[in-house]
PDB file of C-alpha atoms in Angstrom:
ATOM      1  CA  MET A   1      27.935  20.733 -65.390  1.00 58.00           C
ATOM      2  CA  SER A   2      30.787  18.443 -65.041  1.00 57.00           C
ATOM      3  CA  LYS A   3      30.113  14.705 -64.488  1.00 52.00           C
ATOM      4  CA  GLU A   4      31.631  15.044 -61.115  1.00 55.00           C
ATOM      5  CA  SER A   5      29.289  17.694 -59.934  1.00 54.00           C
ATOM      6  CA  LEU A   6      26.240  15.971 -61.143  1.00 45.00           C
ATOM      7  CA  GLU A   7      27.397  12.616 -59.362  1.00 50.00           C
ATOM      8  CA  LEU A   8      27.875  14.690 -56.098  1.00 46.00           C
ATOM      9  CA  LYS A   9      24.455  16.245 -56.513  1.00 51.00           C
ATOM     10  CA  ILE A  10      22.728  12.811 -56.899  1.00 45.00           C
ATOM     11  CA  VAL A  11      24.684  11.388 -53.859  1.00 43.00           C
ATOM     12  CA  ASN A  12      23.455  14.274 -51.698  1.00 53.00           C
ATOM     13  CA  PHE A  13      19.937  14.012 -52.885  1.00 44.00           C
ATOM     14  CA  LYS A  14      20.025  10.252 -51.848  1.00 51.00           C
ATOM     15  CA  GLU A  15      21.234  11.094 -48.540  1.00 52.00           C
ATOM     16  CA  ASP A  16      18.742  13.732 -47.997  1.00 53.00           C
ATOM     17  CA  ASN A  17      16.005  11.410 -48.966  1.00 61.00           C
ATOM     18  CA  THR A  18      17.341   8.767 -46.691  1.00 60.00           C
ATOM     19  CA  VAL A  19      17.286  11.242 -43.847  1.00 55.00           C
ATOM     20  CA  MET A  20      13.770  12.174 -44.577  1.00 62.00           C
ATOM     21  CA  LYS A  21      12.532   8.780 -44.644  1.00 59.00           C
ATOM     22  CA  ARG A  22      14.174   8.160 -41.334  1.00 66.00           C
ATOM     23  CA  ILE A  23      12.505  11.280 -39.800  1.00 60.00           C
ATOM     24  CA  LEU A  24       9.052  10.131 -41.210  1.00 56.00           C
ATOM     25  CA  LEU A  25       9.478   6.682 -39.756  1.00 51.00           C
ATOM     26  CA  PHE A  26      10.327   8.089 -36.408  1.00 49.00           C
ATOM     27  CA  LEU A  27       7.261  10.348 -36.309  1.00 50.00           C
ATOM     28  CA  VAL A  28       4.974   7.613 -37.338  1.00 41.00           C
ATOM     29  CA  ALA A  29       6.449   5.373 -34.686  1.00 41.00           C
ATOM     30  CA  ALA A  30       6.049   8.167 -31.973  1.00 43.00           C
ATOM     31  CA  LEU A  31       2.452   8.850 -33.145  1.00 42.00           C
ATOM     32  CA  TRP A  32       1.500   5.217 -32.845  1.00 37.00           C
ATOM     33  CA  VAL A  33       2.897   4.899 -29.263  1.00 36.00           C
ATOM     34  CA  THR A  34       1.211   7.858 -28.189  1.00 39.00           C
ATOM     35  CA  VAL A  35      -2.138   6.630 -29.733  1.00 38.00           C
ATOM     36  CA  THR A  36      -1.535   3.193 -28.104  1.00 38.00           C
ATOM     37  CA  ASP A  37      -0.764   4.709 -24.828  1.00 39.00           C
ATOM     38  CA  SER A  38      -3.951   6.895 -24.955  1.00 40.00           C
ATOM     39  CA  PHE A  39      -6.038   3.751 -25.335  1.00 46.00           C
ATOM     40  CA  ALA A  40      -4.765   2.182 -22.146  1.00 61.00           C
ATOM     41  CA  GLN A  41      -4.996   5.294 -19.956  1.00 83.00           C
ATOM     42  CA  SER A  42      -7.514   5.684 -17.197  1.00 89.00           C
ATOM     43  CA  PRO A  43     -10.633   7.934 -18.055  1.00 94.00           C
ATOM     44  CA  PRO A  44     -10.758  11.451 -16.823  1.00 96.00           C
ATOM     45  CA  ALA A  45     -12.427  11.662 -13.305  1.00 97.00           C
ATOM     46  CA  VAL A  46     -15.611  13.838 -13.085  1.00 97.00           C
ATOM     47  CA  ASN A  47     -16.114  16.342 -10.367  1.00 96.00           C
ATOM     48  CA  GLY A  48     -17.684  14.137  -8.240  1.00 97.00           C
ATOM     49  CA  HIS A  49     -15.008  11.482  -7.844  1.00 98.00           C
ATOM     50  CA  ASP A  50     -13.595  12.589  -4.610  1.00 98.00           C
ATOM     51  CA  LYS A  51     -17.081  12.818  -3.048  1.00 98.00           C
ATOM     52  CA  PHE A  52     -17.702   9.322  -4.375  1.00 98.00           C
ATOM     53  CA  ILE A  53     -14.547   7.885  -2.944  1.00 98.00           C
ATOM     54  CA  LYS A  54     -15.197   9.602   0.293  1.00 97.00           C
ATOM     55  CA  GLY A  55     -18.757   8.205   0.262  1.00 97.00           C
ATOM     56  CA  LEU A  56     -17.147   4.691   0.395  1.00 97.00           C
ATOM     57  CA  ARG A  57     -15.448   5.402   3.714  1.00 95.00           C
ATOM     58  CA  GLU A  58     -18.479   4.221   5.760  1.00 95.00           C
ATOM     59  CA  ILE A  59     -16.822   1.851   8.089  1.00 90.00           C
ATOM     60  CA  GLU A  60     -13.494   3.381   9.248  1.00 80.00           C
ATOM     61  CA  GLY A  61     -10.610   1.542  11.045  1.00 63.00           C
ATOM     62  CA  HIS A  62      -8.637  -1.653  10.727  1.00 53.00           C
ATOM     63  CA  GLU A  63     -10.352  -4.818  10.007  1.00 54.00           C
ATOM     64  CA  GLN A  64      -8.652  -8.234   9.416  1.00 49.00           C
ATOM     65  CA  GLN A  65     -10.565 -11.007   7.858  1.00 48.00           C
ATOM     66  CA  ASN A  66      -9.433 -13.851   5.517  1.00 47.00           C
ATOM     67  CA  GLY A  67      -6.013 -12.248   5.514  1.00 50.00           C
ATOM     68  CA  LEU A  68      -7.392  -8.899   4.308  1.00 59.00           C
ATOM     69  CA  ALA A  69      -6.785  -5.542   6.100  1.00 64.00           C
ATOM     70  CA  GLY A  70      -8.492  -2.453   5.147  1.00 79.00           C
ATOM     71  CA  LYS A  71      -8.279   1.290   6.086  1.00 89.00           C
ATOM     72  CA  SER A  72     -12.045   1.730   5.402  1.00 94.00           C
ATOM     73  CA  ILE A  73     -14.794  -0.428   3.926  1.00 94.00           C
ATOM     74  CA  SER A  74     -18.098   0.554   2.178  1.00 96.00           C
ATOM     75  CA  LYS A  75     -21.493  -0.743   2.864  1.00 96.00           C
ATOM     76  CA  PRO A  76     -22.811  -3.167   0.402  1.00 98.00           C
ATOM     77  CA  ARG A  77     -23.204  -1.867  -3.197  1.00 98.00           C
ATOM     78  CA  THR A  78     -24.466  -3.405  -6.360  1.00 98.00           C
ATOM     79  CA  LEU A  79     -22.397  -3.025  -9.757  1.00 98.00           C
ATOM     80  CA  SER A  80     -24.351  -2.805 -13.093  1.00 98.00           C
ATOM     81  CA  PRO A  81     -23.407  -2.208 -16.651  1.00 98.00           C
ATOM     82  CA  VAL A  82     -24.887   1.134 -18.200  1.00 97.00           C
ATOM     83  CA  VAL A  83     -24.929  -0.149 -21.816  1.00 94.00           C
ATOM     84  CA  SER A  84     -25.974  -3.113 -24.146  1.00 92.00           C
ATOM     85  CA  ARG A  85     -28.792  -5.542 -23.369  1.00 93.00           C
ATOM     86  CA  PHE A  86     -27.061  -6.274 -20.011  1.00 97.00           C
ATOM     87  CA  LYS A  87     -27.625  -2.684 -18.977  1.00 97.00           C
ATOM     88  CA  GLY A  88     -29.160  -2.836 -15.296  1.00 98.00           C
ATOM     89  CA  TRP A  89     -28.010  -6.424 -14.694  1.00 98.00           C
ATOM     90  CA  PHE A  90     -25.739  -6.905 -11.579  1.00 98.00           C
ATOM     91  CA  ILE A  91     -22.290  -8.253 -11.068  1.00 98.00           C
ATOM     92  CA  ASP A  92     -22.805 -11.686  -9.569  1.00 98.00           C
ATOM     93  CA  ILE A  93     -21.642 -15.297  -9.279  1.00 97.00           C
ATOM     94  CA  THR A  94     -23.143 -18.089 -11.300  1.00 97.00           C
ATOM     95  CA  GLU A  95     -24.470 -21.241  -9.821  1.00 96.00           C
ATOM     96  CA  LYS A  96     -22.215 -23.118 -12.167  1.00 95.00           C
ATOM     97  CA  ALA A  97     -19.026 -21.466 -10.942  1.00 95.00           C
ATOM     98  CA  LYS A  98     -15.984 -23.811 -11.224  1.00 94.00           C
ATOM     99  CA  LEU A  99     -13.780 -24.301  -8.248  1.00 96.00           C
ATOM    100  CA  GLY A 100     -10.036 -24.190  -8.655  1.00 97.00           C
ATOM    101  CA  LYS A 101      -6.733 -22.960  -7.150  1.00 97.00           C
ATOM    102  CA  LEU A 102      -4.635 -19.750  -7.737  1.00 97.00           C
ATOM    103  CA  ASP A 103      -1.293 -19.567  -5.851  1.00 94.00           C
ATOM    104  CA  GLY A 104      -2.451 -22.094  -3.401  1.00 96.00           C
ATOM    105  CA  ILE A 105      -5.774 -20.233  -2.533  1.00 97.00           C
ATOM    106  CA  ASP A 106      -9.413 -21.529  -3.337  1.00 98.00           C
ATOM    107  CA  VAL A 107     -10.951 -19.580  -6.173  1.00 98.00           C
ATOM    108  CA  ILE A 108     -13.867 -19.899  -8.339  1.00 97.00           C
ATOM    109  CA  GLU A 109     -14.433 -19.109 -12.033  1.00 97.00           C
ATOM    110  CA  GLY A 110     -17.765 -17.630 -12.619  1.00 96.00           C
ATOM    111  CA  ILE A 111     -17.989 -13.990 -12.247  1.00 98.00           C
ATOM    112  CA  SER A 112     -21.139 -13.105 -13.981  1.00 98.00           C
ATOM    113  CA  LEU A 113     -24.099 -10.629 -14.780  1.00 98.00           C
ATOM    114  CA  ALA A 114     -27.469 -11.623 -13.490  1.00 98.00           C
ATOM    115  CA  SER A 115     -30.742 -10.008 -14.541  1.00 98.00           C
ATOM    116  CA  GLU A 116     -32.034  -9.760 -10.952  1.00 98.00           C
ATOM    117  CA  SER A 117     -30.048  -8.846  -7.747  1.00 98.00           C
ATOM    118  CA  ARG A 118     -29.626 -11.461  -5.015  1.00 97.00           C
ATOM    119  CA  ASP A 119     -27.494 -11.646  -1.867  1.00 97.00           C
ATOM    120  CA  THR A 120     -24.671 -12.593  -4.179  1.00 98.00           C
ATOM    121  CA  SER A 121     -25.045  -9.324  -5.971  1.00 98.00           C
ATOM    122  CA  ALA A 122     -23.767  -7.268  -2.938  1.00 98.00           C
ATOM    123  CA  TRP A 123     -20.090  -6.114  -2.790  1.00 98.00           C
ATOM    124  CA  GLN A 124     -17.990  -3.888  -0.512  1.00 97.00           C
ATOM    125  CA  PHE A 125     -15.171  -1.716  -1.433  1.00 97.00           C
ATOM    126  CA  VAL A 126     -12.304  -2.289   0.868  1.00 96.00           C
ATOM    127  CA  GLU A 127      -9.679   0.544   0.882  1.00 96.00           C
ATOM    128  CA  THR A 128      -6.005  -0.444   1.348  1.00 94.00           C
ATOM    129  CA  GLU A 129      -2.597   1.230   0.765  1.00 92.00           C
ATOM    130  CA  LYS A 130      -2.406  -0.787  -2.456  1.00 94.00           C
ATOM    131  CA  GLY A 131      -5.715   0.071  -3.917  1.00 96.00           C
ATOM    132  CA  TYR A 132      -9.180  -1.076  -3.588  1.00 97.00           C
ATOM    133  CA  ILE A 133     -10.395  -4.684  -3.028  1.00 97.00           C
ATOM    134  CA  VAL A 134     -13.833  -5.618  -4.069  1.00 98.00           C
ATOM    135  CA  ARG A 135     -15.238  -8.172  -1.512  1.00 97.00           C
ATOM    136  CA  ALA A 136     -18.432 -10.175  -1.546  1.00 98.00           C
ATOM    137  CA  ALA A 137     -20.717  -8.877   1.078  1.00 97.00           C
ATOM    138  CA  LYS A 138     -23.385 -11.437   1.509  1.00 97.00           C
ATOM    139  CA  GLY A 139     -24.293 -14.937   0.244  1.00 96.00           C
ATOM    140  CA  ARG A 140     -22.483 -18.019  -0.065  1.00 95.00           C
ATOM    141  CA  TYR A 141     -19.140 -16.475  -0.855  1.00 97.00           C
ATOM    142  CA  LYS A 142     -19.314 -13.675   1.729  1.00 96.00           C
ATOM    143  CA  GLY A 143     -15.743 -12.315   2.341  1.00 95.00           C
ATOM    144  CA  TRP A 144     -14.251 -13.683  -0.739  1.00 97.00           C
ATOM    145  CA  VAL A 145     -12.650 -10.927  -3.141  1.00 97.00           C
ATOM    146  CA  ILE A 146     -12.336 -10.518  -6.868  1.00 98.00           C
ATOM    147  CA  VAL A 147      -8.955 -10.913  -8.116  1.00 98.00           C
ATOM    148  CA  CYS A 148      -6.924 -11.327 -11.442  1.00 98.00           C
ATOM    149  CA  ASP A 149      -5.555 -14.513 -12.734  1.00 98.00           C
ATOM    150  CA  ASP A 150      -2.388 -13.984 -14.664  1.00 98.00           C
ATOM    151  CA  SER A 151      -2.577 -17.314 -16.308  1.00 97.00           C
ATOM    152  CA  ALA A 152      -5.871 -16.644 -18.216  1.00 98.00           C
ATOM    153  CA  LYS A 153      -5.388 -16.308 -22.063  1.00 97.00           C
ATOM    154  CA  PRO A 154      -6.468 -13.264 -23.785  1.00 98.00           C
ATOM    155  CA  ARG A 155      -8.540 -13.435 -26.902  1.00 96.00           C
ATOM    156  CA  PRO A 156      -9.756 -11.046 -29.674  1.00 95.00           C
ATOM    157  CA  GLU A 157     -13.171  -9.267 -29.093  1.00 94.00           C
ATOM    158  CA  GLY A 158     -13.853  -8.043 -32.615  1.00 89.00           C
ATOM    159  CA  PRO A 159     -11.175  -6.759 -34.899  1.00 91.00           C
ATOM    160  CA  LYS A 160      -9.804  -3.932 -32.471  1.00 93.00           C
ATOM    161  CA  LEU A 161      -9.936  -5.139 -28.954  1.00 97.00           C
ATOM    162  CA  THR A 162      -8.199  -7.861 -26.793  1.00 97.00           C
ATOM    163  CA  VAL A 163      -9.929  -9.093 -23.854  1.00 98.00           C
ATOM    164  CA  VAL A 164      -9.104 -11.726 -21.268  1.00 98.00           C
ATOM    165  CA  PRO A 165     -11.490 -13.787 -18.884  1.00 98.00           C
ATOM    166  CA  ALA A 166      -9.074 -13.401 -15.838  1.00 98.00           C
ATOM    167  CA  LEU A 167     -11.434 -12.237 -13.231  1.00 98.00           C
ATOM    168  CA  ARG A 168     -11.774 -14.759 -10.150  1.00 98.00           C
ATOM    169  CA  LEU A 169     -13.423 -15.001  -6.741  1.00 98.00           C
ATOM    170  CA  ALA A 170     -10.746 -15.950  -4.243  1.00 98.00           C
ATOM    171  CA  LYS A 171     -11.299 -17.098  -0.619  1.00 97.00           C
ATOM    172  CA  SER A 172      -8.573 -14.540   0.437  1.00 95.00           C
ATOM    173  CA  ALA A 173      -6.560 -11.929  -1.051  1.00 94.00           C
ATOM    174  CA  THR A 174      -3.812 -12.458  -3.710  1.00 95.00           C
ATOM    175  CA  THR A 175      -0.924 -10.553  -5.261  1.00 94.00           C
ATOM    176  CA  ASN A 176      -3.455  -9.091  -7.861  1.00 97.00           C
ATOM    177  CA  SER A 177      -6.496  -8.395  -5.598  1.00 97.00           C
ATOM    178  CA  TYR A 178      -6.266  -4.438  -5.965  1.00 97.00           C
ATOM    179  CA  TRP A 179      -8.160  -2.149  -8.251  1.00 98.00           C
ATOM    180  CA  LYS A 180      -8.200   1.538  -9.089  1.00 98.00           C
ATOM    181  CA  LEU A 181     -11.351   3.119  -8.897  1.00 98.00           C
ATOM    182  CA  THR A 182     -12.257   6.117 -11.303  1.00 98.00           C
ATOM    183  CA  LEU A 183     -15.730   7.812 -11.417  1.00 98.00           C
ATOM    184  CA  ALA A 184     -16.050   8.954 -15.027  1.00 98.00           C
ATOM    185  CA  SER A 185     -18.892  10.746 -16.792  1.00 97.00           C
ATOM    186  CA  GLN A 186     -20.545   7.367 -17.834  1.00 97.00           C
ATOM    187  CA  GLY A 187     -19.940   5.555 -14.471  1.00 98.00           C
ATOM    188  CA  LEU A 188     -17.297   3.721 -12.299  1.00 98.00           C
ATOM    189  CA  VAL A 189     -14.390   2.232 -14.020  1.00 98.00           C
ATOM    190  CA  LEU A 190     -12.515  -0.459 -12.339  1.00 98.00           C
ATOM    191  CA  GLU A 191      -8.669  -0.976 -13.221  1.00 98.00           C
ATOM    192  CA  ALA A 192      -6.054  -3.496 -12.369  1.00 98.00           C
ATOM    193  CA  THR A 193      -3.059  -2.019 -10.585  1.00 98.00           C
ATOM    194  CA  SER A 194      -0.638  -5.095 -10.823  1.00 96.00           C
ATOM    195  CA  GLY A 195       0.100  -8.300 -12.437  1.00 97.00           C
ATOM    196  CA  LYS A 196       0.302  -9.183 -16.151  1.00 97.00           C
ATOM    197  CA  TYR A 197      -2.844  -7.367 -16.844  1.00 98.00           C
ATOM    198  CA  LYS A 198      -1.935  -4.263 -15.054  1.00 98.00           C
ATOM    199  CA  GLY A 199      -3.793  -1.224 -16.555  1.00 97.00           C
ATOM    200  CA  TRP A 200      -6.571  -3.533 -17.897  1.00 98.00           C
ATOM    201  CA  PHE A 201     -10.216  -2.620 -17.268  1.00 98.00           C
ATOM    202  CA  TRP A 202     -13.195  -4.581 -16.161  1.00 98.00           C
ATOM    203  CA  ASP A 203     -15.655  -5.199 -19.156  1.00 98.00           C
ATOM    204  CA  PHE A 204     -18.138  -7.853 -20.212  1.00 97.00           C
ATOM    205  CA  GLY A 205     -18.923  -9.611 -23.450  1.00 94.00           C
ATOM    206  CA  GLY A 206     -21.899  -7.781 -24.917  1.00 89.00           C
ATOM    207  CA  GLY A 207     -22.913 -10.502 -27.349  1.00 89.00           C
ATOM    208  CA  ASP A 208     -22.533 -13.536 -25.030  1.00 92.00           C
ATOM    209  CA  PRO A 209     -25.484 -15.876 -24.341  1.00 95.00           C
ATOM    210  CA  SER A 210     -27.313 -16.244 -20.954  1.00 97.00           C
ATOM    211  CA  HIS A 211     -29.097 -18.883 -19.233  1.00 97.00           C
ATOM    212  CA  LYS A 212     -31.804 -19.533 -16.584  1.00 98.00           C
ATOM    213  CA  GLU A 213     -30.681 -20.008 -12.905  1.00 97.00           C
ATOM    214  CA  SER A 214     -33.223 -19.905 -10.113  1.00 96.00           C
ATOM    215  CA  GLY A 215     -35.653 -17.637 -11.818  1.00 97.00           C
ATOM    216  CA  ARG A 216     -33.434 -15.181 -13.444  1.00 98.00           C
ATOM    217  CA  GLU A 217     -31.052 -14.856 -16.330  1.00 98.00           C
ATOM    218  CA  VAL A 218     -27.331 -15.046 -15.880  1.00 98.00           C
ATOM    219  CA  ALA A 219     -24.493 -14.824 -18.240  1.00 98.00           C
ATOM    220  CA  ALA A 220     -21.049 -15.707 -17.191  1.00 96.00           C
ATOM    221  CA  ASN A 221     -19.319 -12.957 -19.209  1.00 96.00           C
ATOM    222  CA  VAL A 222     -17.461 -10.454 -16.942  1.00 98.00           C
ATOM    223  CA  LEU A 223     -13.709 -10.125 -17.939  1.00 98.00           C
ATOM    224  CA  LEU A 224     -10.917  -7.577 -18.512  1.00 98.00           C
ATOM    225  CA  ALA A 225     -10.395  -5.536 -21.694  1.00 98.00           C
ATOM    226  CA  GLU A 226      -6.969  -3.860 -22.669  1.00 98.00           C
ATOM    227  CA  ARG A 227      -8.556  -0.343 -22.808  1.00 97.00           C
ATOM    228  CA  VAL A 228     -11.788   1.428 -21.597  1.00 97.00           C
ATOM    229  CA  VAL A 229     -14.730   0.498 -23.793  1.00 97.00           C
ATOM    230  CA  ALA A 230     -18.545   1.026 -23.250  1.00 96.00           C
ATOM    231  CA  GLY A 231     -18.765  -1.986 -21.071  1.00 97.00           C
ATOM    232  CA  SER A 232     -16.236  -0.700 -18.756  1.00 98.00           C
ATOM    233  CA  TYR A 233     -18.610   1.737 -16.996  1.00 98.00           C
ATOM    234  CA  PHE A 234     -20.670   0.597 -14.014  1.00 98.00           C
ATOM    235  CA  ALA A 235     -23.504   2.108 -12.089  1.00 98.00           C
ATOM    236  CA  VAL A 236     -22.910   1.867  -8.207  1.00 98.00           C
ATOM    237  CA  LYS A 237     -25.983   1.636  -5.902  1.00 98.00           C
ATOM    238  CA  ALA A 238     -26.277   1.084  -2.217  1.00 97.00           C
ATOM    239  CA  VAL A 239     -28.032  -2.121  -1.369  1.00 97.00           C
ATOM    240  CA  GLU A 240     -31.240  -1.273   0.507  1.00 83.00           C
TER     241      GLU A 240
END
């Protein structure tokens, strides 16, 4: 074999090797994007999802309250985690809630889990063109709605999950007041439909401490997670 032929084969080998490396890198990148996207997707809805949504349309018609207009409104419901030591607790508001402002609107920071239900554990689902609004049905903050604060800072929750304590209770609807509801096999999942944290899901800090308030345990630990996790599923029950 001549020197020229040998050099040509070496060059061709290097070029083929470079092409293979590029193809491999492309495939790895594509797989990573696919896996990452799958984490952030809504969970599959169960067969009873449509029936559940229809069941929330208990008060039909147009309502205007605190700047809020809805196509239909549910009667009061409670929402409870289905896992961890907080299983069976209720989405509620701590008595130690902090008052603030968001886009000029009064808000409080203190959406919590409570071991016993009270008036502040009752919520209504308001159906709108943009998604569902979750509104306090009773208690001190009746008519206020759960919104997302884009200025909240995310933090790691363990080695593989990022969460953000961005949920607020607002006196009236804001840009980020709308949620997608999906009834999955484990329970109801609530997903942000707008803003910086669009595509993030309701969750709670499973290891967070609780404290005593008026004869019940309360943990100010309700937040958003970047993908669906065990704490993203809630049992929904009518208030008797």
